[in-house]
Coordinates of C-alpha atoms in Angstrom, one line a residue:
Chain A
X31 CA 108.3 199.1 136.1
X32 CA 104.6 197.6 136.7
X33 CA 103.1 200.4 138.1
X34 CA 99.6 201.9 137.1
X35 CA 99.3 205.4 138.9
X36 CA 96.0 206.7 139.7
X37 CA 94.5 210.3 141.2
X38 CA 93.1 211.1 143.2
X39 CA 93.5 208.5 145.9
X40 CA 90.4 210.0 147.7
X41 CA 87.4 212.2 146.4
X42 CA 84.2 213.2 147.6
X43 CA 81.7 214.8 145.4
X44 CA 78.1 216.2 145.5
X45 CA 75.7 215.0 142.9
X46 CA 75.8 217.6 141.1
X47 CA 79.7 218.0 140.7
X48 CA 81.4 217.2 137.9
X49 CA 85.0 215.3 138.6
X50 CA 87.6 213.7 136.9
X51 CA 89.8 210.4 137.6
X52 CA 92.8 210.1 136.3
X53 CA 95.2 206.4 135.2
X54 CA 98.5 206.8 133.8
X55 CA 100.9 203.5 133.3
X56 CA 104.2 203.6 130.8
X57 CA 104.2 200.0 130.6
X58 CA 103.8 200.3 126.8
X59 CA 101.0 198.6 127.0
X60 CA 97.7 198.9 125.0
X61 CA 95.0 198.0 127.1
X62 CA 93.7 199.7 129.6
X63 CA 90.1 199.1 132.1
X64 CA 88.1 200.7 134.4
X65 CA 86.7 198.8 137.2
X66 CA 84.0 199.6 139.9
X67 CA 84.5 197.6 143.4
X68 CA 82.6 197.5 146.2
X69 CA 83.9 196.2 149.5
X70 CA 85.2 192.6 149.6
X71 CA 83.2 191.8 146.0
X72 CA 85.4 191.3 143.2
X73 CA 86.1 194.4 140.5
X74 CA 83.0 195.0 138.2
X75 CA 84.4 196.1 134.8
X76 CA 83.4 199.0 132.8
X77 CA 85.3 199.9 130.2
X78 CA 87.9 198.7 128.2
X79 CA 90.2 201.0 126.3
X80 CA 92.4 198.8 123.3
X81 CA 94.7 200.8 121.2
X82 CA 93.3 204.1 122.4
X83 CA 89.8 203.1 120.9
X84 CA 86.9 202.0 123.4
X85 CA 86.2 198.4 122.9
X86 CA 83.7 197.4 125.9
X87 CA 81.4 199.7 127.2
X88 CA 79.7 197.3 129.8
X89 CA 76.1 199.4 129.9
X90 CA 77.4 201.7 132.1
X91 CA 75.2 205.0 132.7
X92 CA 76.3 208.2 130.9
X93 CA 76.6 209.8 133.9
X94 CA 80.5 208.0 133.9
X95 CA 82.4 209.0 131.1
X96 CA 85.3 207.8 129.7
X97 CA 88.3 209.2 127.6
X98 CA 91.9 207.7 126.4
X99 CA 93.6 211.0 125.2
X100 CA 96.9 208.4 124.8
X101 CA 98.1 205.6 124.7
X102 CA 99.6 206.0 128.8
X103 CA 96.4 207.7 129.8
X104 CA 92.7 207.3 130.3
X105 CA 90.4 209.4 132.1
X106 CA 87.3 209.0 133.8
X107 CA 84.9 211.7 133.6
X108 CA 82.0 211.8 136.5
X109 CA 78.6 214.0 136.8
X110 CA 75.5 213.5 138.4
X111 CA 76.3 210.8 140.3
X112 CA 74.4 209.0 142.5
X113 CA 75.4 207.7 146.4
X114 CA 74.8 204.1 145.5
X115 CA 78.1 205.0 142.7
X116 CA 80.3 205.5 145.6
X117 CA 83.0 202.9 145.5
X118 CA 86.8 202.2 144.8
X119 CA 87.4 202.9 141.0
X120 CA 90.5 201.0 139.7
X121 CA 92.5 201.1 136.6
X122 CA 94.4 198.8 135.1
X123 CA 96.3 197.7 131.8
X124 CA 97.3 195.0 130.3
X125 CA 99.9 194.3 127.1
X126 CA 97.5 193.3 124.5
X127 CA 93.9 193.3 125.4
X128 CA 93.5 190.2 126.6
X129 CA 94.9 187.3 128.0
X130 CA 98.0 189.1 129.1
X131 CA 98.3 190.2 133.3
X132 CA 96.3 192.9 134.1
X133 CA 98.3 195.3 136.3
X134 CA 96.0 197.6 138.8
X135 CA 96.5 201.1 140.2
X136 CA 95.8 201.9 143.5
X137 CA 92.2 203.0 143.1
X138 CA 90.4 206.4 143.8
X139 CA 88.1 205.5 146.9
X140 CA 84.7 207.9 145.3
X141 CA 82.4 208.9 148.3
X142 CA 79.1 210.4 146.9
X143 CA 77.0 212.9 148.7
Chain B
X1075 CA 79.7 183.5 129.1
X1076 CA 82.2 182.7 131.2
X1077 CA 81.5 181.9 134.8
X1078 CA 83.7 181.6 137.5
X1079 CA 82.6 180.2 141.2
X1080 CA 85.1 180.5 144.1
X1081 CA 84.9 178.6 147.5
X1082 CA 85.2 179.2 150.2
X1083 CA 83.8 182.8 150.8
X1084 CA 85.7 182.6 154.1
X1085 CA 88.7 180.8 155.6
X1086 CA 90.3 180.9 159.1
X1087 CA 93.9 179.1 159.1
X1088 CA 96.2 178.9 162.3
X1089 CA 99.7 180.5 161.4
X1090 CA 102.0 177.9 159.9
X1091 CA 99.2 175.7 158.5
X1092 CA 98.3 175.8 155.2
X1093 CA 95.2 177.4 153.1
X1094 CA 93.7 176.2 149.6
X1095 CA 91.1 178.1 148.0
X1096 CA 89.1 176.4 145.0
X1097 CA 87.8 178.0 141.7
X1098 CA 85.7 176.3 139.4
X1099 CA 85.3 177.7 135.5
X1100 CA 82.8 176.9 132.7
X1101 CA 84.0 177.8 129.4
X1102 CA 86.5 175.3 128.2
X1103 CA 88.3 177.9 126.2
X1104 CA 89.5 180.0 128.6
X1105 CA 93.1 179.5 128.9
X1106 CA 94.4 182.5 131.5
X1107 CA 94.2 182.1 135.4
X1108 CA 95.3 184.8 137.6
X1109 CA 94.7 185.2 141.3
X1110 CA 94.7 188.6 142.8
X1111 CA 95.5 188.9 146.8
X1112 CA 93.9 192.6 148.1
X1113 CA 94.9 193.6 151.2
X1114 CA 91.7 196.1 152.6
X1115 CA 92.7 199.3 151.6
X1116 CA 94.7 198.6 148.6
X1117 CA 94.8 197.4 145.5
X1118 CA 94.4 193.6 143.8
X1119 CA 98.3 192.4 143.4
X1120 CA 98.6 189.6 141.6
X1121 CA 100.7 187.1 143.1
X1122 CA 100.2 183.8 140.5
X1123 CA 99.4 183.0 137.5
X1124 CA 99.0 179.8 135.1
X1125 CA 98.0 179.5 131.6
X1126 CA 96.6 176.5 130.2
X1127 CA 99.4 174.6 129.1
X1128 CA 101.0 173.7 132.3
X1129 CA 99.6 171.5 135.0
X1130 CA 100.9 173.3 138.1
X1131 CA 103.4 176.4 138.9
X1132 CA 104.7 177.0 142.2
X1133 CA 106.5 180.3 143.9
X1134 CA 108.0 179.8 147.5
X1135 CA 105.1 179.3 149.4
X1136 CA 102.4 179.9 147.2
X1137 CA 101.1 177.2 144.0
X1138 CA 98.6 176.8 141.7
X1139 CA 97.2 174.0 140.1
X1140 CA 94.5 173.5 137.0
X1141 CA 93.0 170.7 136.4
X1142 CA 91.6 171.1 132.6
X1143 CA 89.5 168.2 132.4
X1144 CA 87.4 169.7 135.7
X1145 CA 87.9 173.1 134.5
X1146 CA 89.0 173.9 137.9
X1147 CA 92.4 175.7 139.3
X1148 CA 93.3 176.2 143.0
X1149 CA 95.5 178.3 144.9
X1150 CA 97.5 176.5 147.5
X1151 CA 99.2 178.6 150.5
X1152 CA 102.1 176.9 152.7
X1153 CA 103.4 178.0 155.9
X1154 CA 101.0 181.0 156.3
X1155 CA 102.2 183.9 158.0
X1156 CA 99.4 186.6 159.5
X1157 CA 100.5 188.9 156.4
X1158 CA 98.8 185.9 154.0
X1159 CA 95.6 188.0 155.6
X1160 CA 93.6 189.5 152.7
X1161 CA 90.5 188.9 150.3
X1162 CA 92.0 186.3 147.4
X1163 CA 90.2 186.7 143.7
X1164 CA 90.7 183.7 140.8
X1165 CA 90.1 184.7 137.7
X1166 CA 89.6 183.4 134.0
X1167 CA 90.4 185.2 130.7
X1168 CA 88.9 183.6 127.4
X1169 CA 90.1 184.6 124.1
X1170 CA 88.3 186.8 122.0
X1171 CA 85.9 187.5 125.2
X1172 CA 84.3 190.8 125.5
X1173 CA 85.0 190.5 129.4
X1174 CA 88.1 190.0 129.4
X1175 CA 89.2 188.6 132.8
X1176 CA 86.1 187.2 134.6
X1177 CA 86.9 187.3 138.5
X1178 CA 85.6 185.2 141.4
X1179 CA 83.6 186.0 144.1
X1180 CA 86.6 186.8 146.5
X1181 CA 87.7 184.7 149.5
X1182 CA 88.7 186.4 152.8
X1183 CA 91.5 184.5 153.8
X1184 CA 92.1 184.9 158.1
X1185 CA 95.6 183.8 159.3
X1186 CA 95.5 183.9 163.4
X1187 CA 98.7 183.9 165.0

C-alpha cells in the first residue's frame, strides 16, 4: 500500500484561527515532509521529520508548527497565518530519509482569510 | 547546493506524437532522479524513476534517460494520449543533502486531441 492520507482535503481559516493538518502513511517508513505548493511551481519543502525527530526545519515562520507524535503520523500545527500562506500543503514519506521515493498525500488546499 | 533547471516551461504535443522534457542538474553527487506528473487538483504521482547506475529505464510509453557526464536526465513520452495532460516535475536527491529531493521548475505538458 503506497498511500499517504491527509485531512482535511479543504480548510479555510481566519488569521487569527488556530488549525491543524493532519498526514498519516503505514508504509513503515521513517521519513516524513511537509511541503508548501503554490499553483503550477514545484513543492517548496519545510520540514523534514527522520525517525520521529525533526531534521530540517527550512526557516519556516513559527506561525507553522510542526509535530511527529509517531512514527505513522505528523502533524501540522497553524496560527496566525497570513493570506499570502494560502496554498496546497502536502505530505509525504519516504523509507529512509533520503534517496528513497518520496510518496505524496493528496494535499490540504489552505485558503487564508 | 543542488540546482535543478527544467525546460520547457510549456509544451503543446498533438495526440499520438511524442513529448520530451529536459532537466539539467549541478551537483555531480546526486544520484536519485524522480519525475512527478500532477494532474491540477491532485497530487504529484510519481511515474519514473532512475538512479545513477543505469543509463536509461523504460515503462510502456514513458522512459528516462541520464546522461552523467552532462549531468542531465530526460523524460521521454511516446504515443501521448490527452490524459498525458498535466504539470511534469524532475527532481534530484544528493546524499547526505539537507534538501532532500530538489525539484524542477514544473513543465505543463498540453496533449490536443
Amino acid at each position: 500500500d503506497t498511500e499517504v492520507t491527509q485531512t482535511p482535503k479543504h480548510l479555510v481559516m481566519g488569521m487569527t484561527n488556530k488549525k491543524s493538518l493532519k498526514c498519516e502513511q503505514h508504509m513503515g517508513h521513517r521519513a516524513m515532509y511537509w511541503y508548501k505548493q503554490k499553483a503550477k511551481k514545484p513543492p517548496e519543502l519545510m520540514f523534514v521529520y527522520s525517525y520521529e525527530k525533526l531534521s530540517i526545519n527550512e526557516s519556516v515562520p513559527s506561525r507553522f508548527s510542526p509535530e511527529c507524535p509517531n512514527s505513522s503520523l505528523l502533524n501540522l500545527h497553524l496560527h496566525a497565518l497570513q493570506p499570502e500562506d494560502s496554498a496546497l500543503y502536502l505530505c509525504a514519506s519516504s523509507g529512509s530519509g533520503g534517496g528513497e521515493t518520496q510518496y505524496f498525500g493528496p494535499g490540504t488546499r489552505l485558503l487564508v482569510l | 547546493g543542488e540546482n535543478v533547471e527544467q525546460h520547457p516551461s510549456t509544451l503543446s504535443v498533438q495526440e499520438g506524437d511524442s513529448a520530451v522534457i529536459k532537466c539539467t542538474y549541478s551537483d555531480s553527487a546526486s544520484n536519485y532522479f524522480p519525475w512527478y506528473k500532477q494532474e491540477l487538483g491532485k497530487r504529484p504521482q510519481l511515474i519514473i524513476d532512475i538512479r545513477s547506475n543505469v543509463g536509461e529505464k523504460k515503462d510502456q510509453r514513458i522512459a528516462v534517460t541520464l546522461n552523467k557526464t552532462a549531468k542531465h536526465f530526460s523524460l521521454h513520452i511516446t504515443e501521448t494520449q490527452p490524459e498525458d495532460s498535466a504539470v511534469y516535475f524532475c527532481a534530484a536527491y544528493r546524499p547526505g543533502s539537507a534538501r532532500q529531493l530538489t525539484f524542477g521548475s514544473g513543465t505543463q505538458l498540453t496533449v490536443l486531441p
